[in-house]
Amino acid sequence: MKFTRLPINGASWNDELLYSFNTEHEEPTTVIVDIINSDTDELIGRQRLIGVTSGTINIAPYVQNLMHPPRTQPNLNCIIAASPSAIAVKVACNGIVSDERLFFRAPINNTRVGILSRYVDKQRMVHGGVIALTALATIGIVVEIKALYANHTTTERHSLGANGRPMDIAISVGAEYNDAHTLVVTVICDNAIRRSMTYTLEKRVLGCRQLMWYGEGGGIETYAFQTALKVSDKAHVQSIATPTHNLNILTESITITKLFSSFECNNELERIAEIIYSPYTFEVVGTSLQQVELHSREVEYNKHGSLHQVVVELCEHRRGGER
């Protein structure tokens, strides 16, 4: 038994992940194929192939089933943490184990050290929000946060070793930055500065909603929509007959809220526009994430064909009760 084909290291589990094998025997036999999480030794999936001397299997559906929907979300309580979007896999055919392969949300070359998120160098962030991005390093990551106040500046550094897997960076713009007007975040991967980003801090307006999603590059993206408009409320009532009377119960209510991006530069709008293609979207609530449903996704263009605004609608379901 030998493997004749393996996926490339760093391939995306959203694409085909083909493993080919040959039993090296002329007589057909039964081959048990086990797909294993290398980090936990958990069995992800199993195939039984009967009467074969060779074969090719695509393990992507098994990995996708594990990763969709995201069972583990980015850790917003930690400045630097391993990204849950990467998984190490090995395949065993009748006990013969393949080399380990790392698979990601989007194809990643392990030599592509730096920022995986699509961030512009200058952008806005609201007080009480979270700055979040994903980086890749093989040795270590250092995050430097410089806060600019009216009369002074503070600097803090956080670091963590790396192993060639994506790392999520989350910076909570909490009470300690209430008087700051600007944050400068510098990301150092493998002892080299990869990007320095300047965030102008704004007051959080009533109704502001910060959303987070995975971008095309495999990194997390986030944006605070400062303009929100409630579009509709809908309620469902169920009538239940009891021995004495009919009991009306509000079983569910649905609220549709439309969120509008601010008028940003074109690069920032292109980044935000990726949200309409993301199958999973989350809302940042404090330092936790809640998965949300997008009712509609729309990108508006001006008469010159340039991006004008990104508009999404949140559909929020609430359980009811007796009224």
PDB file of C-alpha atoms in Angstrom:
ATOM      1  CA  MET A   1       0.000   0.000   0.000  1.00  0.00           C
ATOM      2  CA  LYS A   2       1.334   3.430  -0.919  1.00  0.00           C
ATOM      3  CA  PHE A   3       0.046   6.932  -1.568  1.00  0.00           C
ATOM      4  CA  THR A   4       0.541   8.139  -5.123  1.00  0.00           C
ATOM      5  CA  ARG A   5      -0.967  11.605  -4.728  1.00  0.00           C
ATOM      6  CA  LEU A   6      -1.462  14.083  -1.888  1.00  0.00           C
ATOM      7  CA  PRO A   7      -2.912  17.626  -1.821  1.00  0.00           C
ATOM      8  CA  ILE A   8      -0.379  20.413  -1.607  1.00  0.00           C
ATOM      9  CA  ASN A   9       0.382  21.740   1.852  1.00  0.00           C
ATOM     10  CA  GLY A  10      -1.587  24.919   2.497  1.00  0.00           C
ATOM     11  CA  ALA A  11      -4.479  24.048   0.176  1.00  0.00           C
ATOM     12  CA  SER A  12      -7.989  25.293   0.934  1.00  0.00           C
ATOM     13  CA  TRP A  13     -10.541  22.951   2.445  1.00  0.00           C
ATOM     14  CA  ASN A  14     -13.107  24.803   0.316  1.00  0.00           C
ATOM     15  CA  ASP A  15     -11.508  23.147  -2.773  1.00  0.00           C
ATOM     16  CA  GLU A  16     -10.970  19.498  -3.692  1.00  0.00           C
ATOM     17  CA  LEU A  17      -8.464  17.662  -1.488  1.00  0.00           C
ATOM     18  CA  LEU A  18      -7.528  14.550  -3.466  1.00  0.00           C
ATOM     19  CA  TYR A  19      -5.652  11.567  -2.072  1.00  0.00           C
ATOM     20  CA  SER A  20      -4.701   8.690  -4.401  1.00  0.00           C
ATOM     21  CA  PHE A  21      -3.427   5.282  -3.330  1.00  0.00           C
ATOM     22  CA  ASN A  22      -2.295   1.975  -4.803  1.00  0.00           C
ATOM     23  CA  THR A  23      -2.529  -1.330  -2.939  1.00  0.00           C
ATOM     24  CA  GLU A  24       0.457  -2.721  -4.886  1.00  0.00           C
ATOM     25  CA  HIS A  25      -1.457  -5.986  -5.311  1.00  0.00           C
ATOM     26  CA  GLU A  26      -3.158  -7.391  -8.398  1.00  0.00           C
ATOM     27  CA  GLU A  27      -5.932  -8.986  -6.364  1.00  0.00           C
ATOM     28  CA  PRO A  28      -8.748  -6.502  -5.534  1.00  0.00           C
ATOM     29  CA  THR A  29      -9.283  -5.943  -1.826  1.00  0.00           C
ATOM     30  CA  THR A  30     -11.196  -3.802   0.654  1.00  0.00           C
ATOM     31  CA  VAL A  31      -9.520  -0.543   1.641  1.00  0.00           C
ATOM     32  CA  ILE A  32     -10.515   1.374   4.784  1.00  0.00           C
ATOM     33  CA  VAL A  33      -9.718   5.079   4.473  1.00  0.00           C
ATOM     34  CA  ASP A  34      -9.598   7.070   7.732  1.00  0.00           C
ATOM     35  CA  ILE A  35      -9.428  10.880   7.760  1.00  0.00           C
ATOM     36  CA  ILE A  36      -7.848  12.058  11.004  1.00  0.00           C
ATOM     37  CA  ASN A  37      -7.365  15.402  12.747  1.00  0.00           C
ATOM     38  CA  SER A  38      -3.613  15.368  13.413  1.00  0.00           C
ATOM     39  CA  ASP A  39      -3.856  17.727  16.374  1.00  0.00           C
ATOM     40  CA  THR A  40      -6.438  15.712  18.306  1.00  0.00           C
ATOM     41  CA  ASP A  41      -6.286  12.260  16.636  1.00  0.00           C
ATOM     42  CA  GLU A  42     -10.058  12.642  16.217  1.00  0.00           C
ATOM     43  CA  LEU A  43     -11.581  10.623  13.386  1.00  0.00           C
ATOM     44  CA  ILE A  44     -13.095  13.123  10.962  1.00  0.00           C
ATOM     45  CA  GLY A  45     -14.510  10.589   8.511  1.00  0.00           C
ATOM     46  CA  ARG A  46     -14.172   7.086   7.081  1.00  0.00           C
ATOM     47  CA  GLN A  47     -14.662   5.491   3.672  1.00  0.00           C
ATOM     48  CA  ARG A  48     -14.778   1.777   2.847  1.00  0.00           C
ATOM     49  CA  LEU A  49     -13.783   0.923  -0.728  1.00  0.00           C
ATOM     50  CA  ILE A  50     -14.603  -2.661  -1.741  1.00  0.00           C
ATOM     51  CA  GLY A  51     -12.809  -4.624  -4.442  1.00  0.00           C
ATOM     52  CA  VAL A  52     -10.177  -2.082  -5.502  1.00  0.00           C
ATOM     53  CA  THR A  53      -6.479  -2.088  -6.291  1.00  0.00           C
ATOM     54  CA  SER A  54      -6.185   1.702  -6.427  1.00  0.00           C
ATOM     55  CA  GLY A  55      -8.364   4.731  -5.901  1.00  0.00           C
ATOM     56  CA  THR A  56      -8.750   8.478  -5.366  1.00  0.00           C
ATOM     57  CA  ILE A  57     -10.851  10.109  -2.674  1.00  0.00           C
ATOM     58  CA  ASN A  58     -11.753  13.729  -2.045  1.00  0.00           C
ATOM     59  CA  ILE A  59     -11.669  14.434   1.685  1.00  0.00           C
ATOM     60  CA  ALA A  60     -12.779  18.085   1.369  1.00  0.00           C
ATOM     61  CA  PRO A  61     -16.464  17.374   2.213  1.00  0.00           C
ATOM     62  CA  TYR A  62     -15.407  15.722   5.475  1.00  0.00           C
ATOM     63  CA  VAL A  63     -13.248  18.688   6.494  1.00  0.00           C
ATOM     64  CA  GLN A  64     -15.917  21.165   5.410  1.00  0.00           C
ATOM     65  CA  ASN A  65     -18.442  19.355   7.557  1.00  0.00           C
ATOM     66  CA  LEU A  66     -16.117  19.872  10.509  1.00  0.00           C
ATOM     67  CA  MET A  67     -15.455  23.549   9.764  1.00  0.00           C
ATOM     68  CA  HIS A  68     -18.933  24.673   8.582  1.00  0.00           C
ATOM     69  CA  PRO A  69     -20.460  26.385  10.378  1.00  0.00           C
ATOM     70  CA  PRO A  70     -17.441  27.580  12.336  1.00  0.00           C
ATOM     71  CA  ARG A  71     -17.526  25.544  15.545  1.00  0.00           C
ATOM     72  CA  THR A  72     -14.748  27.612  17.062  1.00  0.00           C
ATOM     73  CA  GLN A  73     -14.726  31.368  16.619  1.00  0.00           C
ATOM     74  CA  PRO A  74     -11.859  33.875  16.779  1.00  0.00           C
ATOM     75  CA  ASN A  75     -10.833  34.534  20.380  1.00  0.00           C
ATOM     76  CA  LEU A  76     -11.523  38.214  21.097  1.00  0.00           C
ATOM     77  CA  ASN A  77     -10.329  37.938  24.697  1.00  0.00           C
ATOM     78  CA  CYS A  78      -6.725  37.365  23.641  1.00  0.00           C
ATOM     79  CA  ILE A  79      -4.422  39.748  21.746  1.00  0.00           C
ATOM     80  CA  ILE A  80      -2.854  36.889  19.732  1.00  0.00           C
ATOM     81  CA  ALA A  81      -4.305  33.380  19.413  1.00  0.00           C
ATOM     82  CA  ALA A  82      -4.234  30.458  16.981  1.00  0.00           C
ATOM     83  CA  SER A  83      -6.831  30.856  14.251  1.00  0.00           C
ATOM     84  CA  PRO A  84      -9.590  28.206  14.210  1.00  0.00           C
ATOM     85  CA  SER A  85      -9.635  28.360  10.394  1.00  0.00           C
ATOM     86  CA  ALA A  86      -6.641  26.001  10.006  1.00  0.00           C
ATOM     87  CA  ILE A  87      -6.660  22.233  10.446  1.00  0.00           C
ATOM     88  CA  ALA A  88      -3.925  19.582  10.235  1.00  0.00           C
ATOM     89  CA  VAL A  89      -5.008  16.312   8.597  1.00  0.00           C
ATOM     90  CA  LYS A  90      -3.525  12.910   7.905  1.00  0.00           C
ATOM     91  CA  VAL A  91      -5.115  10.033   5.985  1.00  0.00           C
ATOM     92  CA  ALA A  92      -4.670   6.337   6.721  1.00  0.00           C
ATOM     93  CA  CYS A  93      -5.360   3.595   4.132  1.00  0.00           C
ATOM     94  CA  ASN A  94      -5.480   0.185   5.793  1.00  0.00           C
ATOM     95  CA  GLY A  95      -3.209   1.539   8.501  1.00  0.00           C
ATOM     96  CA  ILE A  96      -0.651   3.178   6.173  1.00  0.00           C
ATOM     97  CA  VAL A  97      -0.564   6.838   7.216  1.00  0.00           C
ATOM     98  CA  SER A  98       0.109   9.747   4.879  1.00  0.00           C
ATOM     99  CA  ASP A  99       2.260  12.759   5.620  1.00  0.00           C
ATOM    100  CA  GLU A 100       0.483  15.503   7.522  1.00  0.00           C
ATOM    101  CA  ARG A 101      -1.063  18.310   5.535  1.00  0.00           C
ATOM    102  CA  LEU A 102      -2.232  21.738   6.717  1.00  0.00           C
ATOM    103  CA  PHE A 103      -5.428  23.044   5.158  1.00  0.00           C
ATOM    104  CA  PHE A 104      -6.843  26.555   5.463  1.00  0.00           C
ATOM    105  CA  ARG A 105      -9.997  28.500   4.671  1.00  0.00           C
ATOM    106  CA  ALA A 106      -8.224  29.955   1.632  1.00  0.00           C
ATOM    107  CA  PRO A 107      -5.086  28.635  -0.107  1.00  0.00           C
ATOM    108  CA  ILE A 108      -1.992  29.800   1.767  1.00  0.00           C
ATOM    109  CA  ASN A 109       1.651  29.416   0.852  1.00  0.00           C
ATOM    110  CA  ASN A 110       3.596  28.910   4.074  1.00  0.00           C
ATOM    111  CA  THR A 111       6.191  31.344   2.764  1.00  0.00           C
ATOM    112  CA  ARG A 112       3.492  34.051   2.599  1.00  0.00           C
ATOM    113  CA  VAL A 113       4.432  35.544   5.948  1.00  0.00           C
ATOM    114  CA  GLY A 114       2.452  38.643   6.904  1.00  0.00           C
ATOM    115  CA  ILE A 115      -1.126  39.890   7.106  1.00  0.00           C
ATOM    116  CA  LEU A 116      -3.818  37.664   5.626  1.00  0.00           C
ATOM    117  CA  SER A 117      -6.648  40.113   6.271  1.00  0.00           C
ATOM    118  CA  ARG A 118      -7.363  42.766   3.663  1.00  0.00           C
ATOM    119  CA  TYR A 119      -6.703  45.907   5.642  1.00  0.00           C
ATOM    120  CA  VAL A 120      -6.032  49.442   4.485  1.00  0.00           C
ATOM    121  CA  ASP A 121      -3.347  51.462   6.263  1.00  0.00           C
ATOM    122  CA  LYS A 122      -5.728  54.142   7.523  1.00  0.00           C
ATOM    123  CA  GLN A 123      -9.239  53.454   8.724  1.00  0.00           C
ATOM    124  CA  ARG A 124     -11.762  54.217  11.430  1.00  0.00           C
ATOM    125  CA  MET A 125     -12.737  52.304  14.545  1.00  0.00           C
ATOM    126  CA  VAL A 126     -15.382  53.025  17.158  1.00  0.00           C
ATOM    127  CA  HIS A 127     -14.782  53.182  20.895  1.00  0.00           C
ATOM    128  CA  GLY A 128     -15.962  49.913  22.368  1.00  0.00           C
ATOM    129  CA  GLY A 129     -15.208  48.036  19.142  1.00  0.00           C
ATOM    130  CA  VAL A 130     -12.604  45.393  18.358  1.00  0.00           C
ATOM    131  CA  ILE A 131      -9.706  45.660  15.914  1.00  0.00           C
ATOM    132  CA  ALA A 132      -9.277  42.183  14.431  1.00  0.00           C
ATOM    133  CA  LEU A 133      -7.092  40.659  11.731  1.00  0.00           C
ATOM    134  CA  THR A 134      -5.244  37.451  10.840  1.00  0.00           C
ATOM    135  CA  ALA A 135      -1.494  37.055  10.295  1.00  0.00           C
ATOM    136  CA  LEU A 136       0.857  34.232   9.332  1.00  0.00           C
ATOM    137  CA  ALA A 137       4.337  33.614  10.727  1.00  0.00           C
ATOM    138  CA  THR A 138       6.708  30.687  11.161  1.00  0.00           C
ATOM    139  CA  ILE A 139       8.728  31.947  14.157  1.00  0.00           C
ATOM    140  CA  GLY A 140       6.666  34.479  16.057  1.00  0.00           C
ATOM    141  CA  ILE A 141       4.312  37.452  15.972  1.00  0.00           C
ATOM    142  CA  VAL A 142       4.680  40.737  17.831  1.00  0.00           C
ATOM    143  CA  VAL A 143       1.865  43.282  18.019  1.00  0.00           C
ATOM    144  CA  GLU A 144       2.722  46.835  19.055  1.00  0.00           C
ATOM    145  CA  ILE A 145      -0.147  49.133  20.068  1.00  0.00           C
ATOM    146  CA  LYS A 146       0.600  52.845  20.243  1.00  0.00           C
ATOM    147  CA  ALA A 147      -2.198  54.984  21.684  1.00  0.00           C
ATOM    148  CA  LEU A 148      -2.150  58.709  20.943  1.00  0.00           C
ATOM    149  CA  TYR A 149      -3.771  61.056  23.468  1.00  0.00           C
ATOM    150  CA  ALA A 150      -4.012  64.838  23.497  1.00  0.00           C
ATOM    151  CA  ASN A 151      -0.880  65.289  25.626  1.00  0.00           C
ATOM    152  CA  HIS A 152       0.912  61.940  25.689  1.00  0.00           C
ATOM    153  CA  THR A 153       1.455  58.580  24.002  1.00  0.00           C
ATOM    154  CA  THR A 154       1.485  55.045  25.401  1.00  0.00           C
ATOM    155  CA  THR A 155       2.981  51.920  23.837  1.00  0.00           C
ATOM    156  CA  GLU A 156       2.461  48.252  24.654  1.00  0.00           C
ATOM    157  CA  ARG A 157       3.774  45.092  22.987  1.00  0.00           C
ATOM    158  CA  HIS A 158       2.380  41.570  22.882  1.00  0.00           C
ATOM    159  CA  SER A 159       4.113  38.529  21.397  1.00  0.00           C
ATOM    160  CA  LEU A 160       3.492  34.844  20.753  1.00  0.00           C
ATOM    161  CA  GLY A 161       5.456  32.065  19.071  1.00  0.00           C
ATOM    162  CA  ALA A 162       4.215  30.827  15.696  1.00  0.00           C
ATOM    163  CA  ASN A 163       4.353  27.551  13.767  1.00  0.00           C
ATOM    164  CA  GLY A 164       3.337  28.382  10.217  1.00  0.00           C
ATOM    165  CA  ARG A 165      -0.382  28.486  10.962  1.00  0.00           C
ATOM    166  CA  PRO A 166      -2.610  31.581  10.842  1.00  0.00           C
ATOM    167  CA  MET A 167      -2.890  33.576  14.067  1.00  0.00           C
ATOM    168  CA  ASP A 168      -5.800  35.886  14.922  1.00  0.00           C
ATOM    169  CA  ILE A 169      -5.061  39.283  16.453  1.00  0.00           C
ATOM    170  CA  ALA A 170      -7.802  41.020  18.449  1.00  0.00           C
ATOM    171  CA  ILE A 171      -7.482  44.382  20.188  1.00  0.00           C
ATOM    172  CA  SER A 172     -10.421  45.540  22.275  1.00  0.00           C
ATOM    173  CA  VAL A 173     -10.841  49.310  22.087  1.00  0.00           C
ATOM    174  CA  GLY A 174     -12.141  49.443  25.638  1.00  0.00           C
ATOM    175  CA  ALA A 175     -12.248  51.934  28.476  1.00  0.00           C
ATOM    176  CA  GLU A 176      -8.465  52.246  28.662  1.00  0.00           C
ATOM    177  CA  TYR A 177      -8.574  54.021  25.290  1.00  0.00           C
ATOM    178  CA  ASN A 178     -11.555  56.294  26.034  1.00  0.00           C
ATOM    179  CA  ASP A 179      -9.423  59.449  25.863  1.00  0.00           C
ATOM    180  CA  ALA A 180      -7.259  58.320  22.937  1.00  0.00           C
ATOM    181  CA  HIS A 181      -7.936  59.743  19.485  1.00  0.00           C
ATOM    182  CA  THR A 182      -5.740  57.368  17.449  1.00  0.00           C
ATOM    183  CA  LEU A 183      -4.329  53.849  17.690  1.00  0.00           C
ATOM    184  CA  VAL A 184      -1.330  52.788  15.616  1.00  0.00           C
ATOM    185  CA  VAL A 185      -1.068  49.002  15.366  1.00  0.00           C
ATOM    186  CA  THR A 186       2.175  47.524  14.049  1.00  0.00           C
ATOM    187  CA  VAL A 187       2.379  43.807  13.250  1.00  0.00           C
ATOM    188  CA  ILE A 188       5.806  42.156  13.228  1.00  0.00           C
ATOM    189  CA  CYS A 189       6.022  38.639  11.779  1.00  0.00           C
ATOM    190  CA  ASP A 190       9.283  36.674  11.975  1.00  0.00           C
ATOM    191  CA  ASN A 191      11.236  39.726  13.157  1.00  0.00           C
ATOM    192  CA  ALA A 192      10.145  41.975  10.271  1.00  0.00           C
ATOM    193  CA  ILE A 193       7.511  44.715  10.262  1.00  0.00           C
ATOM    194  CA  ARG A 194       4.731  43.558   7.936  1.00  0.00           C
ATOM    195  CA  ARG A 195       2.259  46.401   8.343  1.00  0.00           C
ATOM    196  CA  SER A 196       1.533  49.451  10.434  1.00  0.00           C
ATOM    197  CA  MET A 197      -2.108  50.530  10.516  1.00  0.00           C
ATOM    198  CA  THR A 198      -3.558  53.766  11.869  1.00  0.00           C
ATOM    199  CA  TYR A 199      -7.050  53.742  13.380  1.00  0.00           C
ATOM    200  CA  THR A 200      -8.866  57.004  14.004  1.00  0.00           C
ATOM    201  CA  LEU A 201     -11.135  56.425  16.997  1.00  0.00           C
ATOM    202  CA  GLU A 202     -14.713  57.679  16.780  1.00  0.00           C
ATOM    203  CA  LYS A 203     -17.551  57.927  19.240  1.00  0.00           C
ATOM    204  CA  ARG A 204     -19.892  54.968  18.971  1.00  0.00           C
ATOM    205  CA  VAL A 205     -23.306  56.228  17.908  1.00  0.00           C
ATOM    206  CA  LEU A 206     -26.562  54.695  19.092  1.00  0.00           C
ATOM    207  CA  GLY A 207     -27.448  51.716  16.940  1.00  0.00           C
ATOM    208  CA  CYS A 208     -23.884  51.045  15.751  1.00  0.00           C
ATOM    209  CA  ARG A 209     -23.337  47.373  14.826  1.00  0.00           C
ATOM    210  CA  GLN A 210     -19.879  45.875  14.312  1.00  0.00           C
ATOM    211  CA  LEU A 211     -19.816  42.814  12.060  1.00  0.00           C
ATOM    212  CA  MET A 212     -17.060  40.272  11.470  1.00  0.00           C
ATOM    213  CA  TRP A 213     -16.565  37.823   8.614  1.00  0.00           C
ATOM    214  CA  TYR A 214     -13.893  35.809   6.787  1.00  0.00           C
ATOM    215  CA  GLY A 215     -12.435  37.515   3.735  1.00  0.00           C
ATOM    216  CA  GLU A 216     -11.296  35.981   0.463  1.00  0.00           C
ATOM    217  CA  GLY A 217      -7.712  35.775   1.755  1.00  0.00           C
ATOM    218  CA  GLY A 218      -8.782  33.560   4.648  1.00  0.00           C
ATOM    219  CA  GLY A 219      -8.329  36.202   7.352  1.00  0.00           C
ATOM    220  CA  ILE A 220     -10.954  37.761   9.592  1.00  0.00           C
ATOM    221  CA  GLU A 221     -12.351  41.156   8.633  1.00  0.00           C
ATOM    222  CA  THR A 222     -14.469  43.539  10.638  1.00  0.00           C
ATOM    223  CA  TYR A 223     -16.341  46.799  10.169  1.00  0.00           C
ATOM    224  CA  ALA A 224     -18.478  48.994  12.413  1.00  0.00           C
ATOM    225  CA  PHE A 225     -21.643  50.147  10.625  1.00  0.00           C
ATOM    226  CA  GLN A 226     -22.466  53.480  12.252  1.00  0.00           C
ATOM    227  CA  THR A 227     -25.787  53.937  10.426  1.00  0.00           C
ATOM    228  CA  ALA A 228     -28.621  51.508  11.151  1.00  0.00           C
ATOM    229  CA  LEU A 229     -32.279  51.702  10.136  1.00  0.00           C
ATOM    230  CA  LYS A 230     -35.008  49.360  11.351  1.00  0.00           C
ATOM    231  CA  VAL A 231     -36.933  48.288   8.252  1.00  0.00           C
ATOM    232  CA  SER A 232     -39.645  45.992   9.570  1.00  0.00           C
ATOM    233  CA  ASP A 233     -40.998  43.978  12.480  1.00  0.00           C
ATOM    234  CA  LYS A 234     -42.973  40.788  11.960  1.00  0.00           C
ATOM    235  CA  ALA A 235     -44.649  38.577  14.572  1.00  0.00           C
ATOM    236  CA  HIS A 236     -46.089  35.073  14.544  1.00  0.00           C
ATOM    237  CA  VAL A 237     -48.900  34.184  16.971  1.00  0.00           C
ATOM    238  CA  GLN A 238     -50.166  30.657  17.614  1.00  0.00           C
ATOM    239  CA  SER A 239     -53.566  29.940  19.154  1.00  0.00           C
ATOM    240  CA  ILE A 240     -53.750  26.924  21.470  1.00  0.00           C
ATOM    241  CA  ALA A 241     -57.084  25.600  22.707  1.00  0.00           C
ATOM    242  CA  THR A 242     -57.298  24.841  26.439  1.00  0.00           C
ATOM    243  CA  PRO A 243     -60.263  23.382  28.385  1.00  0.00           C
ATOM    244  CA  THR A 244     -61.319  26.883  29.439  1.00  0.00           C
ATOM    245  CA  HIS A 245     -60.160  29.259  26.719  1.00  0.00           C
ATOM    246  CA  ASN A 246     -57.944  29.823  23.701  1.00  0.00           C
ATOM    247  CA  LEU A 247     -54.390  30.753  24.627  1.00  0.00           C
ATOM    248  CA  ASN A 248     -52.623  33.024  22.164  1.00  0.00           C
ATOM    249  CA  ILE A 249     -48.826  32.720  22.254  1.00  0.00           C
ATOM    250  CA  LEU A 250     -46.333  34.906  20.460  1.00  0.00           C
ATOM    251  CA  THR A 251     -44.064  32.181  19.086  1.00  0.00           C
ATOM    252  CA  GLU A 252     -41.547  34.355  17.260  1.00  0.00           C
ATOM    253  CA  SER A 253     -40.810  37.899  16.176  1.00  0.00           C
ATOM    254  CA  ILE A 254     -38.524  38.929  13.339  1.00  0.00           C
ATOM    255  CA  THR A 255     -36.808  42.306  13.032  1.00  0.00           C
ATOM    256  CA  ILE A 256     -35.095  43.439   9.828  1.00  0.00           C
ATOM    257  CA  THR A 257     -32.437  46.127  10.299  1.00  0.00           C
ATOM    258  CA  LYS A 258     -30.598  47.731   7.394  1.00  0.00           C
ATOM    259  CA  LEU A 259     -26.939  48.697   7.964  1.00  0.00           C
ATOM    260  CA  PHE A 260     -25.154  51.288   5.816  1.00  0.00           C
ATOM    261  CA  SER A 261     -21.413  51.740   5.477  1.00  0.00           C
ATOM    262  CA  SER A 262     -20.003  55.222   5.813  1.00  0.00           C
ATOM    263  CA  PHE A 263     -18.603  56.910   2.728  1.00  0.00           C
ATOM    264  CA  GLU A 264     -15.150  55.350   2.757  1.00  0.00           C
ATOM    265  CA  CYS A 265     -12.217  55.390   0.344  1.00  0.00           C
ATOM    266  CA  ASN A 266     -12.473  52.907  -2.518  1.00  0.00           C
ATOM    267  CA  ASN A 267      -9.947  50.442  -1.043  1.00  0.00           C
ATOM    268  CA  GLU A 268     -11.884  50.308   2.218  1.00  0.00           C
ATOM    269  CA  LEU A 269     -15.207  49.845   0.404  1.00  0.00           C
ATOM    270  CA  GLU A 270     -13.729  46.978  -1.628  1.00  0.00           C
ATOM    271  CA  ARG A 271     -12.654  45.319   1.605  1.00  0.00           C
ATOM    272  CA  ILE A 272     -16.067  45.775   3.240  1.00  0.00           C
ATOM    273  CA  ALA A 273     -17.842  44.576   0.081  1.00  0.00           C
ATOM    274  CA  GLU A 274     -16.418  41.084   0.613  1.00  0.00           C
ATOM    275  CA  ILE A 275     -18.976  40.639   3.402  1.00  0.00           C
ATOM    276  CA  ILE A 276     -21.717  39.965   0.840  1.00  0.00           C
ATOM    277  CA  TYR A 277     -19.892  36.804  -0.303  1.00  0.00           C
ATOM    278  CA  SER A 278     -19.142  35.436   3.166  1.00  0.00           C
ATOM    279  CA  PRO A 279     -21.392  32.469   4.085  1.00  0.00           C
ATOM    280  CA  TYR A 280     -21.050  33.206   7.806  1.00  0.00           C
ATOM    281  CA  THR A 281     -21.238  36.580   9.512  1.00  0.00           C
ATOM    282  CA  PHE A 282     -20.859  37.463  13.177  1.00  0.00           C
ATOM    283  CA  GLU A 283     -21.674  40.475  15.318  1.00  0.00           C
ATOM    284  CA  VAL A 284     -19.113  41.701  17.827  1.00  0.00           C
ATOM    285  CA  VAL A 285     -20.836  42.074  21.195  1.00  0.00           C
ATOM    286  CA  GLY A 286     -18.275  43.202  23.754  1.00  0.00           C
ATOM    287  CA  THR A 287     -15.508  40.627  23.379  1.00  0.00           C
ATOM    288  CA  SER A 288     -17.792  37.824  22.212  1.00  0.00           C
ATOM    289  CA  LEU A 289     -19.217  36.892  18.835  1.00  0.00           C
ATOM    290  CA  GLN A 290     -22.786  36.055  17.884  1.00  0.00           C
ATOM    291  CA  GLN A 291     -23.604  34.543  14.517  1.00  0.00           C
ATOM    292  CA  VAL A 292     -26.112  36.662  12.602  1.00  0.00           C
ATOM    293  CA  GLU A 293     -28.249  36.124   9.520  1.00  0.00           C
ATOM    294  CA  LEU A 294     -27.932  38.519   6.607  1.00  0.00           C
ATOM    295  CA  HIS A 295     -31.357  38.993   5.013  1.00  0.00           C
ATOM    296  CA  SER A 296     -29.948  40.760   1.967  1.00  0.00           C
ATOM    297  CA  ARG A 297     -26.514  41.771   0.710  1.00  0.00           C
ATOM    298  CA  GLU A 298     -25.984  44.687  -1.636  1.00  0.00           C
ATOM    299  CA  VAL A 299     -23.164  46.802  -3.015  1.00  0.00           C
ATOM    300  CA  GLU A 300     -24.045  50.137  -4.567  1.00  0.00           C
ATOM    301  CA  TYR A 301     -22.039  51.723  -7.407  1.00  0.00           C
ATOM    302  CA  ASN A 302     -22.048  55.340  -8.518  1.00  0.00           C
ATOM    303  CA  LYS A 303     -22.612  56.513 -12.080  1.00  0.00           C
ATOM    304  CA  HIS A 304     -18.891  56.083 -12.826  1.00  0.00           C
ATOM    305  CA  GLY A 305     -18.948  52.428 -11.838  1.00  0.00           C
ATOM    306  CA  SER A 306     -17.021  52.935  -8.601  1.00  0.00           C
ATOM    307  CA  LEU A 307     -18.136  51.547  -5.254  1.00  0.00           C
ATOM    308  CA  HIS A 308     -20.471  53.932  -3.472  1.00  0.00           C
ATOM    309  CA  GLN A 309     -21.745  52.113  -0.385  1.00  0.00           C
ATOM    310  CA  VAL A 310     -22.189  48.665   1.156  1.00  0.00           C
ATOM    311  CA  VAL A 311     -25.656  47.873   2.522  1.00  0.00           C
ATOM    312  CA  VAL A 312     -26.641  44.710   4.407  1.00  0.00           C
ATOM    313  CA  GLU A 313     -29.826  43.729   6.205  1.00  0.00           C
ATOM    314  CA  LEU A 314     -29.760  41.825   9.500  1.00  0.00           C
ATOM    315  CA  CYS A 315     -32.574  39.379  10.184  1.00  0.00           C
ATOM    316  CA  GLU A 316     -32.991  38.905  13.935  1.00  0.00           C
ATOM    317  CA  HIS A 317     -35.252  36.167  15.303  1.00  0.00           C
ATOM    318  CA  ARG A 318     -36.586  36.340  18.840  1.00  0.00           C
ATOM    319  CA  ARG A 319     -38.608  33.739  20.707  1.00  0.00           C
ATOM    320  CA  GLY A 320     -41.895  34.957  22.095  1.00  0.00           C
ATOM    321  CA  GLY A 321     -44.151  34.005  24.992  1.00  0.00           C
ATOM    322  CA  GLU A 322     -47.633  34.502  26.381  1.00  0.00           C
ATOM    323  CA  ARG A 323     -48.967  38.051  26.154  1.00  0.00           C
TER     324      ARG A 323
END
